[in-house]
Coordinates of C-alpha atoms in Angstrom, one line a residue:
X273 CA 0.0 0.0 0.0
X274 CA 1.3 3.4 -0.9
X275 CA 0.0 5.7 1.8
X276 CA 1.2 8.9 0.1
X277 CA -0.8 8.2 -3.1
X278 CA -4.0 7.5 -1.2
X279 CA -3.5 10.6 1.0
X280 CA -2.7 12.9 -2.0
X281 CA -5.8 11.8 -3.9
X282 CA -8.0 12.3 -0.8
X283 CA -6.5 15.8 -0.2
X284 CA -7.4 16.8 -3.8
X285 CA -11.0 15.5 -3.3
X286 CA -11.2 17.3 0.0
X287 CA -10.0 20.6 -1.4
X288 CA -12.5 20.4 -4.3
X289 CA -15.4 19.6 -2.0
X290 CA -14.4 22.4 0.5
X291 CA -13.4 25.2 -1.9
X292 CA -14.8 24.1 -5.3
X293 CA -11.4 24.1 -6.9
X294 CA -9.8 21.3 -9.0
X295 CA -6.0 21.2 -8.6
X296 CA -3.3 19.0 -10.2
X297 CA -1.8 16.2 -8.2
X298 CA 1.6 18.0 -8.1
X299 CA 0.0 20.7 -5.9
X300 CA -0.2 18.2 -3.0
X301 CA 2.9 17.9 -0.8
X302 CA 2.9 14.9 1.5
X303 CA 6.0 14.5 3.7
X304 CA 7.1 12.2 6.5
X305 CA 6.2 13.9 9.8
X306 CA 9.2 15.5 11.5
X307 CA 10.4 13.4 14.5
X308 CA 9.8 16.3 16.8
X309 CA 6.0 16.1 16.2
X310 CA 3.4 13.3 16.6
X311 CA 2.2 11.8 13.3
X312 CA 3.2 9.6 10.4
X313 CA 2.6 11.8 7.4
X314 CA 2.3 15.6 7.1
X315 CA 0.2 17.6 4.6
X316 CA 1.7 21.0 3.7
X317 CA -1.4 23.2 3.8
X318 CA -0.1 26.6 2.7
X319 CA -0.8 26.1 -1.1
X320 CA -4.5 25.8 -0.2
X321 CA -4.8 29.0 1.9
X322 CA -5.5 31.2 -1.1
X323 CA -8.4 29.0 -2.0
X324 CA -9.9 28.7 1.5
X325 CA -9.3 32.5 2.2
X326 CA -8.8 31.3 5.8
X327 CA -5.8 31.0 8.2
X328 CA -3.4 28.0 7.7
X329 CA -4.6 26.4 10.9
X330 CA -8.3 26.7 10.1
X331 CA -7.6 25.4 6.5
X332 CA -5.7 22.5 8.0
X333 CA -8.5 21.7 10.4
X334 CA -11.1 21.6 7.6
X335 CA -9.0 19.4 5.4
X336 CA -8.1 17.2 8.4
X337 CA -11.8 16.6 9.2
X338 CA -12.5 15.7 5.6
X339 CA -9.6 13.2 5.5
X340 CA -10.9 11.5 8.7
X341 CA -14.2 11.0 6.9
X342 CA -12.7 9.7 3.7
X343 CA -9.8 7.5 4.8
X344 CA -10.6 4.8 7.4
X345 CA -7.0 4.1 8.3
X346 CA -6.4 7.7 9.6
X347 CA -6.6 7.5 13.4
X348 CA -6.2 11.2 14.3
X349 CA -4.5 14.5 13.3
X350 CA -2.8 17.5 14.9
X351 CA -1.9 20.9 13.5
X352 CA 1.4 22.7 14.0
X353 CA 1.7 26.1 12.4
X354 CA -0.2 25.2 9.3
X355 CA 1.2 21.7 8.9
X356 CA -1.4 18.9 9.1
X357 CA 0.1 15.9 10.8
X358 CA -1.8 12.6 10.3
X359 CA -1.4 9.5 12.4
X360 CA -2.4 6.1 11.0
X361 CA -4.2 3.4 12.9
X362 CA -2.0 0.8 14.5
X363 CA -3.6 -2.1 12.7
X364 CA -2.6 -0.5 9.4
X365 CA 1.0 -0.6 10.3
X366 CA 0.7 -4.2 11.5
X367 CA -0.9 -5.2 8.2
X368 CA 2.0 -3.4 6.4
X369 CA 4.5 -5.4 8.5
X370 CA 2.9 -8.7 7.7
X371 CA 2.3 -8.1 4.0
X372 CA 5.6 -6.4 3.2
X373 CA 7.7 -9.0 5.1
X374 CA 6.1 -11.7 3.0
X375 CA 6.8 -9.9 -0.2
X376 CA 10.2 -11.0 -1.7
X377 CA 10.1 -8.1 -4.1
X378 CA 9.6 -5.4 -1.4
X379 CA 11.9 -2.6 -2.5
X380 CA 12.6 -4.1 -5.9
X381 CA 10.9 -3.7 -9.2
X382 CA 10.9 -7.1 -10.9
X383 CA 9.9 -5.6 -14.3
X384 CA 13.0 -5.3 -16.5
X385 CA 13.2 -2.3 -18.8
X386 CA 13.1 -3.1 -22.5
X387 CA 16.2 -0.9 -23.3
X388 CA 19.6 -1.5 -21.7
X389 CA 21.3 0.9 -19.4
X390 CA 25.1 0.8 -19.8
X391 CA 27.3 1.6 -16.8
X392 CA 31.0 2.0 -17.5
X393 CA 33.3 1.9 -14.6
X394 CA 36.8 1.0 -13.5
X395 CA 38.5 1.9 -16.9
X396 CA 42.1 1.3 -15.7
X397 CA 45.3 2.0 -17.5
X398 CA 47.5 -1.1 -18.2
X399 CA 50.6 0.5 -16.8
X400 CA 49.9 0.2 -13.0
X401 CA 47.8 -1.6 -10.4
X402 CA 44.4 -0.3 -9.2
X403 CA 44.6 2.3 -6.5
X404 CA 42.3 4.0 -4.0
X405 CA 40.8 6.2 -6.6
X406 CA 39.9 3.0 -8.6
X407 CA 38.4 1.5 -5.4
X408 CA 35.9 4.4 -5.2
X409 CA 35.2 4.1 -8.9
X410 CA 34.6 0.4 -8.9
X411 CA 32.5 0.5 -5.7
X412 CA 30.3 3.3 -7.1
X413 CA 29.9 1.6 -10.5
X414 CA 28.9 -1.8 -9.0
X415 CA 26.6 -0.3 -6.4
X416 CA 24.9 2.0 -8.9
X417 CA 24.4 -1.0 -11.2
X418 CA 22.8 -3.0 -8.4
X419 CA 20.5 -0.1 -7.4
X420 CA 19.4 0.3 -11.0
X421 CA 18.7 -3.4 -11.4
X422 CA 16.6 -3.2 -8.2
X423 CA 14.6 -0.6 -10.0
X424 CA 13.9 -2.9 -12.9
X425 CA 16.6 -1.7 -15.3
X426 CA 18.3 -4.0 -17.8
X427 CA 21.9 -3.4 -16.8
X428 CA 25.1 -3.9 -18.8
X429 CA 28.2 -3.4 -16.7
X430 CA 31.1 -2.5 -19.0
X431 CA 34.8 -1.8 -18.5
X432 CA 36.9 0.1 -21.0
X433 CA 40.6 -0.8 -20.5
X434 CA 43.0 1.8 -21.6
X435 CA 45.4 -0.7 -23.0
X436 CA 47.2 1.4 -25.6
X437 CA 48.8 4.8 -25.7
X438 CA 51.9 6.5 -24.3
X439 CA 51.3 5.3 -20.8
X440 CA 51.8 1.6 -21.6
X441 CA 54.7 2.5 -24.0
X442 CA 56.5 4.1 -21.0
X443 CA 56.3 0.8 -19.0
X444 CA 57.2 -1.2 -22.1
X445 CA 60.3 0.9 -22.9
X446 CA 61.5 0.8 -19.3
X447 CA 61.0 -3.0 -19.1
X448 CA 62.8 -3.4 -22.4
X449 CA 65.8 -1.3 -21.2
X450 CA 66.0 -2.4 -17.6
X451 CA 63.9 -5.5 -17.1
X452 CA 66.4 -8.2 -17.9
X453 CA 63.5 -10.6 -18.8
X454 CA 61.8 -10.2 -15.4
X455 CA 58.3 -11.8 -15.3
X456 CA 55.6 -12.1 -12.6
X457 CA 56.7 -15.7 -12.0
X458 CA 60.4 -14.8 -11.6
X459 CA 59.7 -11.7 -9.5
X460 CA 56.9 -13.1 -7.3
X461 CA 54.9 -9.9 -8.1
X462 CA 51.4 -9.7 -9.4
X463 CA 51.5 -8.8 -13.1
X464 CA 49.9 -5.4 -12.7
X465 CA 52.4 -4.5 -9.9
X466 CA 55.4 -5.6 -12.0
X467 CA 54.3 -3.4 -15.0
X468 CA 53.6 -0.6 -12.5
X469 CA 57.2 -1.0 -11.2
X470 CA 58.5 -0.2 -14.7
X471 CA 56.2 2.8 -15.1
X472 CA 57.8 4.2 -11.9
X473 CA 61.3 3.4 -13.3
X474 CA 60.4 5.2 -16.5
X475 CA 59.3 8.4 -14.6
X476 CA 62.5 8.3 -12.4
X477 CA 64.6 8.0 -15.5
X478 CA 62.7 10.7 -17.3
X479 CA 63.1 13.1 -14.4
X480 CA 66.8 12.5 -14.3
X481 CA 67.2 13.0 -18.0
X482 CA 65.2 16.3 -17.9
X483 CA 67.5 17.6 -15.1
X484 CA 70.6 16.6 -17.1
X485 CA 69.3 18.5 -20.2
X486 CA 68.5 21.6 -18.1
X487 CA 72.0 21.5 -16.7
X488 CA 73.3 21.3 -20.3
X489 CA 71.5 24.6 -21.1
X490 CA 68.1 23.5 -22.3
X491 CA 65.0 25.3 -21.0
X492 CA 62.7 23.3 -18.8
X493 CA 60.1 23.1 -21.6
X494 CA 62.7 22.0 -24.1
X495 CA 64.1 19.4 -21.7
X496 CA 60.7 17.9 -21.0
X497 CA 60.1 17.4 -24.7
X498 CA 63.5 16.2 -25.6
X499 CA 64.3 13.7 -22.9
X500 CA 65.6 10.6 -24.8
X501 CA 63.4 8.0 -22.9
X502 CA 60.3 10.0 -23.7
X503 CA 61.3 10.2 -27.4
X504 CA 61.8 6.4 -27.4
X505 CA 58.3 5.9 -25.9
X506 CA 56.7 8.2 -28.5
X507 CA 58.5 6.3 -31.3
X508 CA 57.3 3.0 -29.7
X509 CA 53.7 4.3 -29.8
X510 CA 54.1 5.2 -33.5
X511 CA 55.5 1.7 -34.3
X512 CA 52.6 0.1 -32.3
X513 CA 50.0 2.0 -34.3
X514 CA 51.8 0.8 -37.5
X515 CA 51.5 -2.7 -36.1
X516 CA 55.2 -3.6 -35.9
X517 CA 55.2 -7.3 -34.8
X518 CA 57.9 -7.2 -32.1
X519 CA 56.3 -4.1 -30.5
X520 CA 52.8 -5.7 -30.6
X521 CA 54.2 -8.9 -29.0
X522 CA 55.8 -7.1 -26.1
X523 CA 52.6 -5.1 -25.7
X524 CA 50.6 -8.3 -25.6
X525 CA 52.9 -9.9 -23.0
X526 CA 52.8 -7.0 -20.5
X527 CA 49.1 -6.4 -20.9
X528 CA 48.3 -10.1 -20.2
X529 CA 50.3 -9.8 -17.0
X530 CA 48.3 -6.8 -16.0
X531 CA 44.9 -8.4 -16.8
X532 CA 45.7 -11.4 -14.6
X533 CA 46.6 -9.0 -11.8
X534 CA 43.4 -6.9 -12.3
X535 CA 41.2 -10.0 -12.2
X536 CA 42.5 -11.0 -8.8
X537 CA 41.8 -7.5 -7.5
X538 CA 38.3 -7.4 -9.0
X539 CA 37.5 -10.9 -7.5
X540 CA 38.5 -9.8 -4.1
X541 CA 36.4 -6.6 -4.4
X542 CA 33.4 -8.4 -5.7
X543 CA 33.4 -6.7 -9.1
X544 CA 32.1 -8.2 -12.3
X545 CA 31.6 -7.0 -15.8
X546 CA 29.2 -8.1 -18.6
X547 CA 31.6 -6.8 -21.3
X548 CA 35.1 -5.5 -21.4
X549 CA 36.1 -3.1 -24.2
X550 CA 39.7 -2.4 -25.1
X551 CA 40.9 0.9 -26.4
X552 CA 43.1 -0.9 -28.8
X553 CA 40.0 -2.3 -30.5
X554 CA 37.9 0.9 -30.5
X555 CA 40.4 3.7 -31.4
X556 CA 40.3 2.8 -35.1
X557 CA 36.6 3.2 -35.2
X558 CA 37.1 6.5 -33.5
X559 CA 39.5 7.5 -36.2
X560 CA 36.9 6.6 -38.8
X561 CA 34.4 8.8 -37.1
X562 CA 36.9 11.7 -37.0
X563 CA 37.6 11.3 -40.7
X564 CA 33.8 11.3 -41.3
X565 CA 33.6 14.5 -39.3
X566 CA 36.2 16.1 -41.5
X567 CA 34.2 15.2 -44.6
X568 CA 31.0 16.6 -43.0
X569 CA 33.1 19.7 -42.1
X570 CA 32.3 19.2 -38.5
X571 CA 36.1 19.0 -37.9
X572 CA 39.0 20.5 -39.7
X573 CA 42.7 19.9 -40.3
X574 CA 45.0 22.4 -38.6
X575 CA 48.1 23.8 -40.2
X576 CA 50.3 21.6 -38.0
X577 CA 48.6 18.5 -39.5
X578 CA 46.4 17.6 -36.5
X579 CA 42.6 17.2 -36.8
X580 CA 40.6 19.4 -34.5
X581 CA 37.1 20.5 -33.6
X582 CA 36.2 24.1 -32.8
X583 CA 33.8 24.3 -29.9
X584 CA 34.1 28.0 -29.2
X585 CA 30.5 28.6 -30.3
X586 CA 29.6 26.1 -27.6
X587 CA 31.5 28.0 -25.0
X588 CA 34.4 25.6 -25.0
X589 CA 37.8 25.6 -26.6
X590 CA 39.5 23.9 -29.6
X591 CA 40.1 20.2 -29.1
X592 CA 42.6 17.9 -30.9
X593 CA 41.0 14.7 -32.1
X594 CA 44.0 13.3 -34.0
X595 CA 47.6 14.3 -33.5
X596 CA 49.7 15.6 -36.4
X597 CA 51.5 12.2 -36.6
X598 CA 48.1 10.4 -37.0
X599 CA 48.1 8.9 -33.5
X600 CA 44.8 9.1 -31.6
X601 CA 44.0 10.7 -28.2
X602 CA 41.6 9.7 -25.5
X603 CA 38.6 11.3 -27.0
X604 CA 39.2 9.5 -30.3
X605 CA 38.6 6.1 -28.7
X606 CA 35.7 7.5 -26.6
X607 CA 33.9 8.5 -29.8
X608 CA 34.5 5.0 -31.3
X609 CA 33.5 3.2 -28.1
X610 CA 30.3 5.2 -27.7
X611 CA 29.2 4.5 -31.3
X612 CA 30.1 0.8 -30.9
X613 CA 28.0 0.5 -27.7
X614 CA 25.1 2.3 -29.2
X615 CA 25.1 -0.1 -32.2
X616 CA 25.4 -3.1 -30.0
X617 CA 22.9 -2.4 -27.3
X618 CA 20.7 0.6 -28.4
X619 CA 20.8 1.7 -24.8
X620 CA 18.5 4.4 -23.3
X621 CA 21.4 5.6 -21.2
X622 CA 25.2 5.3 -21.1
X623 CA 26.5 6.2 -17.7
X624 CA 30.2 6.9 -17.4
X625 CA 31.5 6.6 -13.8
X626 CA 34.6 8.8 -14.1
X627 CA 36.3 11.3 -11.7
X628 CA 35.4 14.9 -11.7
X629 CA 38.7 15.9 -13.2
X630 CA 37.2 14.6 -16.5
X631 CA 34.1 16.9 -16.5
X632 CA 35.4 19.0 -19.3
X633 CA 36.4 15.9 -21.3
X634 CA 32.8 14.5 -21.2
X635 CA 31.3 17.9 -21.9
X636 CA 33.4 18.0 -25.1
X637 CA 32.5 14.4 -26.0
X638 CA 28.8 14.9 -25.6
X639 CA 28.8 18.2 -27.6
X640 CA 30.9 16.7 -30.4
X641 CA 28.4 13.8 -30.7
X642 CA 25.2 15.8 -30.4
X643 CA 26.1 19.2 -31.9
X644 CA 28.9 18.5 -34.4
X645 CA 28.1 15.0 -35.6
X646 CA 24.4 15.3 -34.9
X647 CA 24.0 11.7 -33.7
X648 CA 20.6 11.4 -32.2
X649 CA 21.8 9.0 -29.4
X650 CA 24.3 11.6 -28.0
X651 CA 21.8 12.7 -25.3
X652 CA 21.9 9.3 -23.7
X653 CA 25.5 10.0 -22.5
X654 CA 25.7 10.9 -18.8
X655 CA 28.9 11.5 -16.9
X656 CA 28.6 10.5 -13.2
X657 CA 31.5 12.4 -11.8
X658 CA 32.9 11.7 -8.3
X659 CA 35.4 13.5 -6.1
X660 CA 38.9 12.6 -5.0
X661 CA 39.6 10.2 -2.2
X662 CA 42.3 11.2 0.3
X663 CA 43.9 9.5 3.2
X664 CA 44.7 11.3 6.5
X665 CA 48.3 11.5 5.3
X666 CA 47.4 13.4 2.1
X667 CA 46.6 13.0 -1.5
X668 CA 47.7 10.1 -3.7
X669 CA 50.6 10.7 -6.0
X670 CA 50.6 7.8 -8.4
X671 CA 53.3 9.2 -10.7
X672 CA 55.8 9.3 -7.8
X673 CA 55.2 5.7 -7.0
X674 CA 53.5 6.4 -3.7
X675 CA 50.0 5.2 -4.9
X676 CA 47.7 3.8 -2.3
X677 CA 47.5 0.3 -3.7
X678 CA 44.0 -1.3 -3.8
X679 CA 45.2 -4.8 -2.9
X680 CA 47.3 -3.5 0.0
X681 CA 44.4 -1.4 1.2
X682 CA 42.0 -4.4 1.2
X683 CA 44.6 -6.6 2.9
X684 CA 45.1 -4.0 5.6
X685 CA 41.3 -3.7 6.2
X686 CA 41.0 -7.4 6.5
X687 CA 43.9 -7.6 8.9
X688 CA 42.4 -4.8 11.0
X689 CA 39.1 -6.6 11.2
X690 CA 40.8 -9.9 12.3
X691 CA 42.8 -8.1 14.9
X692 CA 39.6 -6.3 16.2
X693 CA 37.7 -9.6 16.4
X694 CA 40.4 -11.4 18.3
X695 CA 40.8 -8.4 20.7
X696 CA 37.2 -8.7 21.6
X697 CA 37.9 -12.3 22.9
X698 CA 35.9 -14.0 20.2
X699 CA 37.1 -17.6 20.5
X700 CA 34.2 -19.5 19.0
X701 CA 35.4 -19.1 15.4
X702 CA 37.5 -21.7 13.7
X703 CA 40.4 -20.5 11.4
X704 CA 38.3 -20.6 8.2
X705 CA 35.4 -18.9 9.9
X706 CA 37.6 -16.2 11.3
X707 CA 39.2 -15.7 7.9
X708 CA 35.8 -15.4 6.2
X709 CA 34.5 -13.1 8.9
X710 CA 37.5 -10.8 8.8
X711 CA 37.1 -10.5 5.0
X712 CA 33.3 -9.7 5.4
X713 CA 34.0 -7.1 8.1
X714 CA 37.1 -5.6 6.6
X715 CA 35.8 -5.3 3.0
X716 CA 32.4 -4.2 4.2
X717 CA 34.1 -1.4 6.3
X718 CA 36.0 -0.2 3.2
X719 CA 33.0 -0.3 0.9
X720 CA 30.5 1.3 3.3
X721 CA 32.8 4.2 4.3
X722 CA 33.4 5.1 0.7
X723 CA 29.8 4.7 -0.5
X724 CA 28.1 6.5 2.4
X725 CA 29.6 9.8 1.0
X726 CA 27.8 11.6 -1.8
X727 CA 29.7 10.7 -5.0
X728 CA 30.2 14.3 -6.0
X729 CA 32.0 15.2 -2.8
X730 CA 35.7 14.8 -2.2
X731 CA 36.2 12.5 0.8
X732 CA 38.8 11.5 3.4
X733 CA 39.1 7.7 3.9
X734 CA 40.1 6.9 7.5
X735 CA 40.7 3.2 7.9
X736 CA 40.6 3.3 11.7
X737 CA 37.3 5.2 11.7
X738 CA 35.8 2.9 9.0
X739 CA 36.3 -0.3 11.0
X740 CA 34.9 1.1 14.3
X741 CA 32.0 -1.0 15.8
X742 CA 30.2 2.3 16.8
X743 CA 28.9 5.0 14.5
X744 CA 28.0 5.2 10.9
X745 CA 30.1 2.2 9.8
X746 CA 29.5 -1.2 8.2
X747 CA 30.7 -3.1 11.3
X748 CA 28.1 -1.4 13.4
X749 CA 25.4 -2.4 10.8
X750 CA 26.8 -5.9 10.4
X751 CA 26.9 -6.3 14.2
X752 CA 23.2 -5.3 14.5
X753 CA 22.3 -7.9 11.8
X754 CA 24.3 -10.6 13.7
X755 CA 22.6 -9.5 17.0
X756 CA 19.2 -10.0 15.4
X757 CA 20.2 -13.4 14.1
X758 CA 21.3 -14.4 17.5
X759 CA 18.0 -13.2 19.0
X760 CA 16.1 -15.3 16.4
X761 CA 18.3 -18.4 17.1
X762 CA 17.3 -18.1 20.8
X763 CA 13.7 -17.8 19.8
X764 CA 14.2 -20.8 17.4
X765 CA 13.1 -18.7 14.4
X766 CA 14.7 -18.5 11.0
X767 CA 16.0 -15.1 10.0
X768 CA 13.3 -14.9 7.3
X769 CA 9.7 -13.7 7.6
X770 CA 7.3 -16.3 9.0
X771 CA 3.5 -16.3 8.4
X772 CA 1.8 -15.5 11.6
X773 CA -1.3 -13.7 12.9
X774 CA -0.3 -10.8 15.1
X775 CA -3.1 -9.4 17.3
X776 CA -1.7 -6.4 19.0
X777 CA -4.0 -3.7 20.3
X778 CA -1.5 -0.9 20.2
X779 CA 2.0 -0.1 18.9
X780 CA 4.4 1.9 21.0
X781 CA 6.1 4.9 19.4
X782 CA 9.5 3.1 19.1
X783 CA 7.8 0.2 17.1
X784 CA 6.0 2.7 14.8
X785 CA 9.3 4.6 14.2
X786 CA 11.0 1.4 13.0
X787 CA 7.9 0.6 10.8
X788 CA 8.0 4.1 9.2
X789 CA 11.6 3.6 8.3
X790 CA 11.0 0.1 6.9
X791 CA 8.1 1.5 4.9
X792 CA 10.4 4.1 3.3
X793 CA 12.8 1.5 1.9
X794 CA 11.3 1.2 -1.6
X795 CA 11.2 5.0 -2.1
X796 CA 14.8 5.2 -0.9
X797 CA 15.9 2.7 -3.5
X798 CA 13.9 4.5 -6.1
X799 CA 15.4 7.9 -5.2
X800 CA 19.0 6.4 -5.1
X801 CA 18.4 5.2 -8.7
X802 CA 17.1 8.5 -9.8
X803 CA 20.1 10.4 -8.3
X804 CA 22.6 7.6 -8.9
X805 CA 23.7 8.0 -5.3
X806 CA 24.4 4.9 -3.2
X807 CA 24.9 7.2 -0.1
X808 CA 21.1 7.4 0.2
X809 CA 21.0 3.6 0.7
X810 CA 24.0 3.6 3.1
X811 CA 22.6 6.4 5.3
X812 CA 19.1 4.9 5.2
X813 CA 20.5 1.7 6.5
X814 CA 22.4 3.4 9.3
X815 CA 19.2 5.2 10.4
X816 CA 17.3 2.0 10.4
X817 CA 19.9 0.2 12.5
X818 CA 20.4 3.1 14.9
X819 CA 16.6 3.2 15.5
X820 CA 16.3 -0.6 15.9
X821 CA 19.2 -0.6 18.4
X822 CA 17.6 2.0 20.5
X823 CA 14.4 -0.1 20.6
X824 CA 16.4 -3.3 21.4
X825 CA 18.1 -1.6 24.3
X826 CA 15.0 -0.1 25.8
X827 CA 12.3 -2.8 25.3
X828 CA 12.2 -6.5 26.0
X829 CA 11.7 -8.9 23.1
X830 CA 12.2 -12.5 24.1
X831 CA 11.4 -11.6 27.7
X832 CA 8.2 -9.7 26.8
X833 CA 5.4 -11.4 28.8
X834 CA 2.6 -10.5 26.4
X835 CA 2.6 -13.2 23.7
X836 CA 1.2 -10.9 20.9
X837 CA 3.7 -8.1 21.7
X838 CA 6.6 -10.7 21.7
X839 CA 5.4 -12.0 18.3
X840 CA 5.2 -8.5 16.9
X841 CA 8.7 -7.6 18.1
X842 CA 10.2 -10.8 16.7
X843 CA 8.5 -10.2 13.3
X844 CA 9.7 -6.6 13.4
X845 CA 13.2 -7.9 14.1
X846 CA 13.0 -10.4 11.3
X847 CA 11.9 -7.8 8.8
X848 CA 14.6 -5.3 10.0
X849 CA 17.3 -8.0 9.4
X850 CA 15.8 -8.6 5.9
X851 CA 16.0 -5.0 4.9
X852 CA 19.5 -4.7 6.3
X853 CA 20.6 -7.6 4.1
X854 CA 18.8 -6.2 1.0
X855 CA 20.1 -2.6 1.5
X856 CA 23.7 -3.7 2.2
X857 CA 23.6 -6.1 -0.8
X858 CA 22.9 -3.0 -3.0
X859 CA 26.2 -1.6 -1.7
X860 CA 28.0 -5.0 -2.5
X861 CA 28.4 -5.7 1.3
X862 CA 27.7 -9.0 3.0
X863 CA 26.3 -9.2 6.5
X864 CA 27.3 -12.1 8.8
X865 CA 24.9 -14.1 11.0
X866 CA 27.5 -14.3 13.8
X867 CA 30.1 -11.7 14.9

């Protein structure tokens, strides 16, 4: 039952009967009643004062009386400064508990959309391992995908691997010059970490060569362009695009090392993709689109030989689409990939989960597609930008080799979770159980702490704070779920809804407060999908858990003498645990039954 819809329609009918005016549905504003006041739902009366030509309080009273007549499940009302607060009858809330807890699809729309929604996330470069910034990207992409699926969308998770370009040539040239045949097997390093090691070696060598050229009398700008190792990398990129066999072989070898390393990281993080695109396979299509744009006179050839687009009329700058030597840039392959995806899936939306430093890039991409090339599918592109992640010690500096490695971060979180569990004197877990529990808590802490922040905001990730058993953290939520499961074991009930007939004359305020939050779950999931914001799910779950814990501490459940009240509270606990599991699953987080 959707109480808001019923109330909105009844308010419209009441206004028409009282003031002989027909209003659109949008004119009715039904809100959850503020916790400071008594009530379940609040009608904002001020829009109707002009019609009634009476004070807000008198208008509210007249509408309130009409609603009591029309809707049998309204118990009473009160008026606070023109706000009409409505309280529903207790049996309505009990009926909601029994029906919603039996509904497997509560909070989920089982109807899949006919058109796909594509979510691109991760998009790593093949010259280094995944880092903390990628962690936020991957967790956002996966969670948003799950939330959209819960809203009935047909999801396609895609990853675009940046497997070609100057970045991988830098690692290749450094390995070629200094690697001495080193492999992941001989070094004991994951493949992505080994290739990342040579990217750092390249940058160290490049810096040294720039300093030497400056000391020989070159300007800083000249030195940065003429450093020998950079010229070698640029030449390697040119030979790669020509398809020189030995360069392609080396490229294939290093990339395969990286992919194996990435896969281990994705598996640990709980990330999967329906399709993986590779820039090496899409950039040629992008080049074809650029050439087509030149023929259409959407683009032009600059005097230096490069192909460019002029977006000054769009309030932007000039953008290079192909370099003078014919090599492509990022936007070249993005054009090709977007066109390829449209042809493959005909999606209603293509969501790119990419950091906010690329806002300009995606603005340019969308304007090229919609304005210059006039492709009618360009408006389906949406850039979900997110802020930087920092640690208490400061920003990440991947080019200096001090990147916050994703694998190391996950291992650290798991180790902290294990240490915390042991420090609490938990001796009932076997070695395998303890290992699994530590992974569940540690990875849950990492995921939740990142996802509880609005994606658009920069954030500070504090490992110690994230693993705390108190506060707005995953361990606090996980512990509450385990506590409910323990309660149900003692009551010899399964942690899933049971069919029962609850006859309870009256609900206490604490029970109604939990029910109101549970009722809001489907709307929260819907809102999170509309806003592409997992933080709404995270903070909803925290509010539910915090409210339940207060109730658990203040009122008896198993020791409640009244049989009907005990059954009600057990059912309320079961449904709370169910919603905790559902909500946390949308964040990619498991909840244990024991902690």
